PDB file of C-alpha atoms in Angstrom:
ATOM      1  CA  GLU A   1     -10.535  22.475 -26.472  1.00 45.00           C
ATOM      2  CA  LEU A   2      -8.061  21.832 -23.659  1.00 49.00           C
ATOM      3  CA  LYS A   3      -6.208  18.543 -23.691  1.00 61.00           C
ATOM      4  CA  VAL A   4      -6.981  16.333 -20.692  1.00 63.00           C
ATOM      5  CA  LEU A   5      -4.305  16.699 -18.008  1.00 74.00           C
ATOM      6  CA  ALA A   6      -5.389  13.738 -15.855  1.00 85.00           C
ATOM      7  CA  ASP A   7      -8.326  11.428 -15.219  1.00 91.00           C
ATOM      8  CA  VAL A   8      -8.752  12.728 -11.675  1.00 93.00           C
ATOM      9  CA  GLY A   9      -8.031  16.144 -10.170  1.00 90.00           C
ATOM     10  CA  LEU A  10      -7.741  16.828  -6.439  1.00 89.00           C
ATOM     11  CA  LEU A  11      -9.726  19.829  -5.235  1.00 87.00           C
ATOM     12  CA  GLY A  12      -9.391  21.346  -1.799  1.00 86.00           C
ATOM     13  CA  MET A  13      -8.139  24.069   0.497  1.00 83.00           C
ATOM     14  CA  PRO A  14      -4.408  24.366   1.153  1.00 77.00           C
ATOM     15  CA  ASN A  15      -3.442  21.677   3.698  1.00 80.00           C
ATOM     16  CA  ALA A  16      -6.511  19.539   2.925  1.00 89.00           C
ATOM     17  CA  GLY A  17      -4.139  16.608   2.451  1.00 90.00           C
ATOM     18  CA  LYS A  18      -3.995  16.446  -1.333  1.00 88.00           C
ATOM     19  CA  SER A  19      -0.239  15.864  -1.548  1.00 84.00           C
ATOM     20  CA  THR A  20      -0.404  13.187   1.145  1.00 91.00           C
ATOM     21  CA  PHE A  21      -3.264  11.489  -0.711  1.00 93.00           C
ATOM     22  CA  ILE A  22      -1.476  11.343  -4.058  1.00 91.00           C
ATOM     23  CA  THR A  23       1.633  10.024  -2.299  1.00 90.00           C
ATOM     24  CA  GLN A  24      -0.429   7.310  -0.624  1.00 93.00           C
ATOM     25  CA  VAL A  25      -2.143   6.013  -3.748  1.00 93.00           C
ATOM     26  CA  SER A  26       0.335   6.630  -6.572  1.00 90.00           C
ATOM     27  CA  ASN A  27       3.982   6.828  -7.609  1.00 80.00           C
ATOM     28  CA  ALA A  28       4.058  10.628  -7.279  1.00 70.00           C
ATOM     29  CA  ARG A  29       6.304  12.160  -4.631  1.00 66.00           C
ATOM     30  CA  PRO A  30       5.257  15.799  -4.167  1.00 54.00           C
ATOM     31  CA  ARG A  31       6.708  18.038  -1.501  1.00 55.00           C
ATOM     32  CA  ILE A  32       4.676  17.885   1.715  1.00 48.00           C
ATOM     33  CA  ALA A  33       4.804  20.377   4.587  1.00 48.00           C
ATOM     34  CA  ASP A  34       2.589  21.875   7.297  1.00 50.00           C
ATOM     35  CA  TYR A  35       2.046  25.199   5.548  1.00 44.00           C
ATOM     36  CA  PRO A  36      -0.131  26.296   2.611  1.00 45.00           C
ATOM     37  CA  PHE A  37       0.904  26.238  -1.044  1.00 43.00           C
ATOM     38  CA  THR A  38       3.625  23.621  -0.861  1.00 42.00           C
ATOM     39  CA  THR A  39       2.287  22.548  -4.262  1.00 44.00           C
ATOM     40  CA  LEU A  40       3.006  25.233  -6.844  1.00 51.00           C
ATOM     41  CA  HIS A  41       2.612  23.125 -10.000  1.00 62.00           C
ATOM     42  CA  PRO A  42       0.446  20.098 -10.793  1.00 67.00           C
ATOM     43  CA  ASN A  43       1.960  16.800  -9.644  1.00 77.00           C
ATOM     44  CA  LEU A  44       0.853  13.815 -11.699  1.00 82.00           C
ATOM     45  CA  GLY A  45       0.790  10.276 -10.328  1.00 85.00           C
ATOM     46  CA  VAL A  46      -0.195   6.942 -11.817  1.00 89.00           C
ATOM     47  CA  VAL A  47      -2.524   4.823  -9.674  1.00 92.00           C
ATOM     48  CA  ARG A  48      -2.278   1.108 -10.446  1.00 91.00           C
ATOM     49  CA  VAL A  49      -5.433  -0.898  -9.857  1.00 88.00           C
ATOM     50  CA  GLY A  50      -4.294  -4.225 -11.278  1.00 80.00           C
ATOM     51  CA  LEU A  51      -2.622  -5.586 -14.376  1.00 79.00           C
ATOM     52  CA  GLU A  52      -2.869  -3.011 -17.179  1.00 80.00           C
ATOM     53  CA  ARG A  53      -5.374  -1.042 -15.123  1.00 87.00           C
ATOM     54  CA  SER A  54      -4.414   2.438 -14.068  1.00 90.00           C
ATOM     55  CA  PHE A  55      -5.507   6.038 -14.054  1.00 90.00           C
ATOM     56  CA  VAL A  56      -3.707   9.352 -13.724  1.00 90.00           C
ATOM     57  CA  ILE A  57      -4.347  11.634 -10.777  1.00 90.00           C
ATOM     58  CA  ALA A  58      -3.305  15.295 -10.500  1.00 86.00           C
ATOM     59  CA  ASP A  59      -2.481  17.083  -7.263  1.00 81.00           C
ATOM     60  CA  ILE A  60      -3.154  20.729  -8.064  1.00 70.00           C
ATOM     61  CA  PRO A  61      -2.316  23.773  -5.888  1.00 63.00           C
ATOM     62  CA  GLY A  62      -4.779  24.440  -3.083  1.00 55.00           C
ATOM     63  CA  LEU A  63      -7.651  26.812  -3.731  1.00 55.00           C
ATOM     64  CA  ILE A  64      -8.572  29.789  -1.573  1.00 53.00           C
ATOM     65  CA  GLU A  65     -11.518  32.149  -1.569  1.00 51.00           C
ATOM     66  CA  GLY A  66     -11.145  34.709  -4.337  1.00 55.00           C
ATOM     67  CA  ALA A  67      -9.333  32.346  -6.699  1.00 49.00           C
ATOM     68  CA  ALA A  68     -11.758  33.098  -9.519  1.00 48.00           C
ATOM     69  CA  GLU A  69     -10.512  36.692  -9.332  1.00 53.00           C
ATOM     70  CA  GLY A  70      -6.891  35.569  -9.209  1.00 53.00           C
ATOM     71  CA  ALA A  71      -6.256  35.315  -5.448  1.00 47.00           C
ATOM     72  CA  GLY A  72      -3.629  32.792  -4.445  1.00 47.00           C
ATOM     73  CA  LEU A  73      -2.712  30.835  -7.552  1.00 46.00           C
ATOM     74  CA  GLY A  74      -6.108  31.721  -8.990  1.00 44.00           C
ATOM     75  CA  HIS A  75      -6.826  31.071 -12.634  1.00 53.00           C
ATOM     76  CA  ARG A  76      -3.751  28.908 -13.128  1.00 59.00           C
ATOM     77  CA  PHE A  77      -5.141  26.436 -10.609  1.00 61.00           C
ATOM     78  CA  LEU A  78      -8.656  26.464 -12.026  1.00 66.00           C
ATOM     79  CA  ARG A  79      -7.429  26.035 -15.604  1.00 71.00           C
ATOM     80  CA  HIS A  80      -5.659  22.807 -14.619  1.00 70.00           C
ATOM     81  CA  LEU A  81      -8.775  21.451 -12.919  1.00 75.00           C
ATOM     82  CA  ALA A  82     -10.774  22.015 -16.087  1.00 76.00           C
ATOM     83  CA  ARG A  83      -8.502  19.470 -17.792  1.00 80.00           C
ATOM     84  CA  THR A  84      -9.570  16.521 -15.639  1.00 87.00           C
ATOM     85  CA  ARG A  85     -12.532  14.148 -15.922  1.00 90.00           C
ATOM     86  CA  LEU A  86     -13.424  13.682 -12.247  1.00 94.00           C
ATOM     87  CA  LEU A  87     -12.834  15.959  -9.267  1.00 93.00           C
ATOM     88  CA  LEU A  88     -12.134  14.629  -5.779  1.00 95.00           C
ATOM     89  CA  HIS A  89     -13.047  17.344  -3.294  1.00 95.00           C
ATOM     90  CA  LEU A  90     -10.853  16.692  -0.250  1.00 95.00           C
ATOM     91  CA  VAL A  91     -12.127  18.177   3.006  1.00 96.00           C
ATOM     92  CA  ASP A  92     -10.066  18.250   6.206  1.00 96.00           C
ATOM     93  CA  VAL A  93     -12.342  16.881   8.954  1.00 96.00           C
ATOM     94  CA  SER A  94      -9.791  17.218  11.784  1.00 95.00           C
ATOM     95  CA  MET A  95     -10.722  19.171  14.902  1.00 90.00           C
ATOM     96  CA  PHE A  96      -7.342  20.725  15.729  1.00 89.00           C
ATOM     97  CA  ASP A  97      -8.567  24.261  15.003  1.00 87.00           C
ATOM     98  CA  VAL A  98     -11.919  24.922  16.672  1.00 86.00           C
ATOM     99  CA  ASN A  99     -12.325  28.150  14.678  1.00 90.00           C
ATOM    100  CA  ARG A 100     -12.100  26.356  11.317  1.00 91.00           C
ATOM    101  CA  ASP A 101     -15.381  25.177   9.780  1.00 95.00           C
ATOM    102  CA  PRO A 102     -14.753  22.521   7.110  1.00 95.00           C
ATOM    103  CA  VAL A 103     -18.254  22.985   5.694  1.00 96.00           C
ATOM    104  CA  ALA A 104     -17.777  26.732   5.196  1.00 94.00           C
ATOM    105  CA  GLU A 105     -14.429  26.014   3.508  1.00 91.00           C
ATOM    106  CA  ALA A 106     -15.971  23.418   1.204  1.00 92.00           C
ATOM    107  CA  ILE A 107     -18.833  25.728   0.209  1.00 93.00           C
ATOM    108  CA  ALA A 108     -16.362  28.571  -0.473  1.00 87.00           C
ATOM    109  CA  ILE A 109     -14.449  26.337  -2.867  1.00 85.00           C
ATOM    110  CA  LEU A 110     -17.585  25.333  -4.764  1.00 88.00           C
ATOM    111  CA  ASN A 111     -18.500  29.017  -5.074  1.00 86.00           C
ATOM    112  CA  GLU A 112     -15.093  29.671  -6.666  1.00 80.00           C
ATOM    113  CA  LEU A 113     -15.652  26.869  -9.180  1.00 82.00           C
ATOM    114  CA  LYS A 114     -19.056  28.251 -10.116  1.00 84.00           C
ATOM    115  CA  LYS A 115     -17.746  31.821 -10.488  1.00 82.00           C
ATOM    116  CA  TYR A 116     -14.828  30.720 -12.648  1.00 77.00           C
ATOM    117  CA  ASP A 117     -16.656  28.348 -14.976  1.00 80.00           C
ATOM    118  CA  PRO A 118     -20.110  26.762 -14.559  1.00 84.00           C
ATOM    119  CA  ALA A 119     -18.907  23.811 -16.651  1.00 84.00           C
ATOM    120  CA  LEU A 120     -16.167  23.166 -14.095  1.00 83.00           C
ATOM    121  CA  TYR A 121     -18.732  23.361 -11.293  1.00 88.00           C
ATOM    122  CA  ASP A 122     -20.904  20.821 -13.127  1.00 91.00           C
ATOM    123  CA  LYS A 123     -18.031  18.381 -13.698  1.00 91.00           C
ATOM    124  CA  PRO A 124     -18.405  14.998 -11.946  1.00 94.00           C
ATOM    125  CA  ARG A 125     -17.255  15.499  -8.357  1.00 95.00           C
ATOM    126  CA  TRP A 126     -16.916  13.251  -5.316  1.00 97.00           C
ATOM    127  CA  LEU A 127     -16.626  14.339  -1.689  1.00 97.00           C
ATOM    128  CA  VAL A 128     -13.642  12.861   0.186  1.00 98.00           C
ATOM    129  CA  LEU A 129     -13.587  13.465   3.937  1.00 97.00           C
ATOM    130  CA  ASN A 130      -9.897  13.269   4.836  1.00 97.00           C
ATOM    131  CA  LYS A 131      -7.872  12.993   8.077  1.00 97.00           C
ATOM    132  CA  THR A 132     -10.322  10.636   9.767  1.00 97.00           C
ATOM    133  CA  ASP A 133      -7.356   9.203  11.682  1.00 96.00           C
ATOM    134  CA  THR A 134      -7.255  12.416  13.748  1.00 96.00           C
ATOM    135  CA  LEU A 135     -10.745  11.880  15.151  1.00 96.00           C
ATOM    136  CA  ALA A 136     -11.302  10.038  18.407  1.00 94.00           C
ATOM    137  CA  PRO A 137     -13.462   6.922  17.878  1.00 91.00           C
ATOM    138  CA  ASP A 138     -16.199   8.403  20.061  1.00 92.00           C
ATOM    139  CA  ASP A 139     -16.238  11.666  18.064  1.00 91.00           C
ATOM    140  CA  ARG A 140     -15.887  10.357  14.524  1.00 95.00           C
ATOM    141  CA  ALA A 141     -19.453   9.371  13.691  1.00 95.00           C
ATOM    142  CA  ALA A 142     -20.915  12.619  15.056  1.00 95.00           C
ATOM    143  CA  ARG A 143     -18.290  14.753  13.315  1.00 95.00           C
ATOM    144  CA  ILE A 144     -18.853  13.076   9.933  1.00 95.00           C
ATOM    145  CA  ALA A 145     -22.641  13.201  10.305  1.00 95.00           C
ATOM    146  CA  ASP A 146     -22.536  16.919  11.144  1.00 95.00           C
ATOM    147  CA  ILE A 147     -20.403  17.767   8.115  1.00 95.00           C
ATOM    148  CA  VAL A 148     -22.513  15.697   5.727  1.00 94.00           C
ATOM    149  CA  ALA A 149     -25.763  17.158   7.127  1.00 94.00           C
ATOM    150  CA  ARG A 150     -24.614  20.784   6.749  1.00 96.00           C
ATOM    151  CA  PHE A 151     -22.906  20.467   3.368  1.00 94.00           C
ATOM    152  CA  PRO A 152     -25.386  20.661   0.454  1.00 88.00           C
ATOM    153  CA  TRP A 153     -24.141  17.512  -1.206  1.00 89.00           C
ATOM    154  CA  LYS A 154     -25.978  14.529  -2.731  1.00 87.00           C
ATOM    155  CA  GLY A 155     -23.117  12.841  -4.602  1.00 90.00           C
ATOM    156  CA  PRO A 156     -20.710  10.041  -3.642  1.00 95.00           C
ATOM    157  CA  THR A 157     -19.010  10.538  -0.269  1.00 96.00           C
ATOM    158  CA  PHE A 158     -15.939   8.718   1.047  1.00 97.00           C
ATOM    159  CA  GLU A 159     -14.103   8.729   4.384  1.00 97.00           C
ATOM    160  CA  VAL A 160     -10.328   8.334   4.185  1.00 98.00           C
ATOM    161  CA  SER A 161      -7.068   8.949   5.940  1.00 97.00           C
ATOM    162  CA  ALA A 162      -4.483   9.841   3.339  1.00 96.00           C
ATOM    163  CA  LEU A 163      -1.819   9.505   6.046  1.00 95.00           C
ATOM    164  CA  THR A 164      -2.619   5.939   7.147  1.00 96.00           C
ATOM    165  CA  GLY A 165      -4.217   4.762   3.893  1.00 96.00           C
ATOM    166  CA  GLU A 166      -7.571   3.980   5.483  1.00 97.00           C
ATOM    167  CA  GLY A 167     -10.308   4.000   2.848  1.00 97.00           C
ATOM    168  CA  CYS A 168      -7.920   4.758  -0.019  1.00 96.00           C
ATOM    169  CA  VAL A 169      -8.043   1.303  -1.610  1.00 93.00           C
ATOM    170  CA  ALA A 170     -11.837   1.343  -1.697  1.00 95.00           C
ATOM    171  CA  LEU A 171     -11.903   4.875  -3.112  1.00 97.00           C
ATOM    172  CA  CYS A 172      -9.455   4.039  -5.906  1.00 95.00           C
ATOM    173  CA  SER A 173     -11.488   0.927  -6.735  1.00 94.00           C
ATOM    174  CA  GLU A 174     -14.580   3.087  -7.179  1.00 95.00           C
ATOM    175  CA  ILE A 175     -12.655   5.602  -9.285  1.00 95.00           C
ATOM    176  CA  TRP A 176     -11.474   2.810 -11.576  1.00 93.00           C
ATOM    177  CA  LYS A 177     -15.013   1.451 -11.937  1.00 93.00           C
ATOM    178  CA  SER A 178     -16.256   4.931 -12.809  1.00 92.00           C
ATOM    179  CA  MET A 179     -13.470   5.392 -15.363  1.00 87.00           C
ATOM    180  CA  VAL A 180     -14.399   2.087 -17.016  1.00 87.00           C
ATOM    181  CA  GLU A 181     -18.086   2.998 -17.115  1.00 87.00           C
ATOM    182  CA  HIS A 182     -17.347   6.267 -18.903  1.00 79.00           C
ATOM    183  CA  ARG A 183     -14.803   4.932 -21.375  1.00 72.00           C
ATOM    184  CA  GLU A 184     -15.365   2.996 -24.535  1.00 54.00           C
ATOM    185  CA  PRO A 185     -16.593  -0.501 -23.633  1.00 50.00           C
ATOM    186  CA  GLU A 186     -13.733  -2.882 -22.883  1.00 47.00           C
ATOM    187  CA  PRO A 187     -13.617  -6.540 -21.829  1.00 45.00           C
ATOM    188  CA  ASP A 188     -13.886  -6.679 -18.042  1.00 49.00           C
ATOM    189  CA  ASP A 189     -13.846  -9.690 -15.738  1.00 50.00           C
ATOM    190  CA  GLY A 190     -15.547  -7.741 -12.988  1.00 53.00           C
ATOM    191  CA  VAL A 191     -12.657  -8.150 -10.565  1.00 49.00           C
ATOM    192  CA  VAL A 192     -10.920  -5.060  -9.251  1.00 48.00           C
ATOM    193  CA  ASP A 193      -7.494  -5.828  -7.817  1.00 48.00           C
ATOM    194  CA  VAL A 194      -6.102  -2.694  -6.240  1.00 47.00           C
ATOM    195  CA  ARG A 195      -2.345  -2.464  -5.881  1.00 47.00           C
ATOM    196  CA  PHE A 196      -0.748   0.879  -5.239  1.00 45.00           C
ATOM    197  CA  GLU A 197       2.495   1.512  -7.082  1.00 48.00           C
ATOM    198  CA  HIS A 198       5.228   2.924  -4.871  1.00 47.00           C
ATOM    199  CA  ASP A 199       8.793   3.746  -5.732  1.00 46.00           C
ATOM    200  CA  ASP A 200      11.436   2.094  -3.566  1.00 41.00           C
TER     201      ASP A 200
END
């Protein structure tokens, strides 16, 4: 049995914003650039959610169609994801490229998970709609509603901007609560105090 790499693994296409997200919420400082595959190895970050409350998050190289057959970083990527407890599926909701369909990209990724390992596909997974800061206020609600309606998804869904931090505190609070629920019972005062740890 594989040893757990991290509590949370980030799943998404190249440039979905995974490196920006882990930088926003944790002490990790991965390389970030505007081209695919800037992440070649897993980057681990510790997310602090209060005194003696933390979880480990892994930014793993972006997935492309055909990964189950070894395309891109292929099996190496998928093997790392199998060593996490919860997957955050980051989807780029920006509208910069009119020819890019975020729903088609998200479905392609889920197909790769299923082809590689049904157990990985069945792992707890949350949908995180990222780059909301790029949407005009008048377009945002319709854009989000369209994506949610077309993506066959019934699980938890969050809207965030990894760049500005919008929604990230609430998301990490929910992750911590989920981690507590699935661990051995521990004393809990019911208060979640989210403080992100950043290096100076």
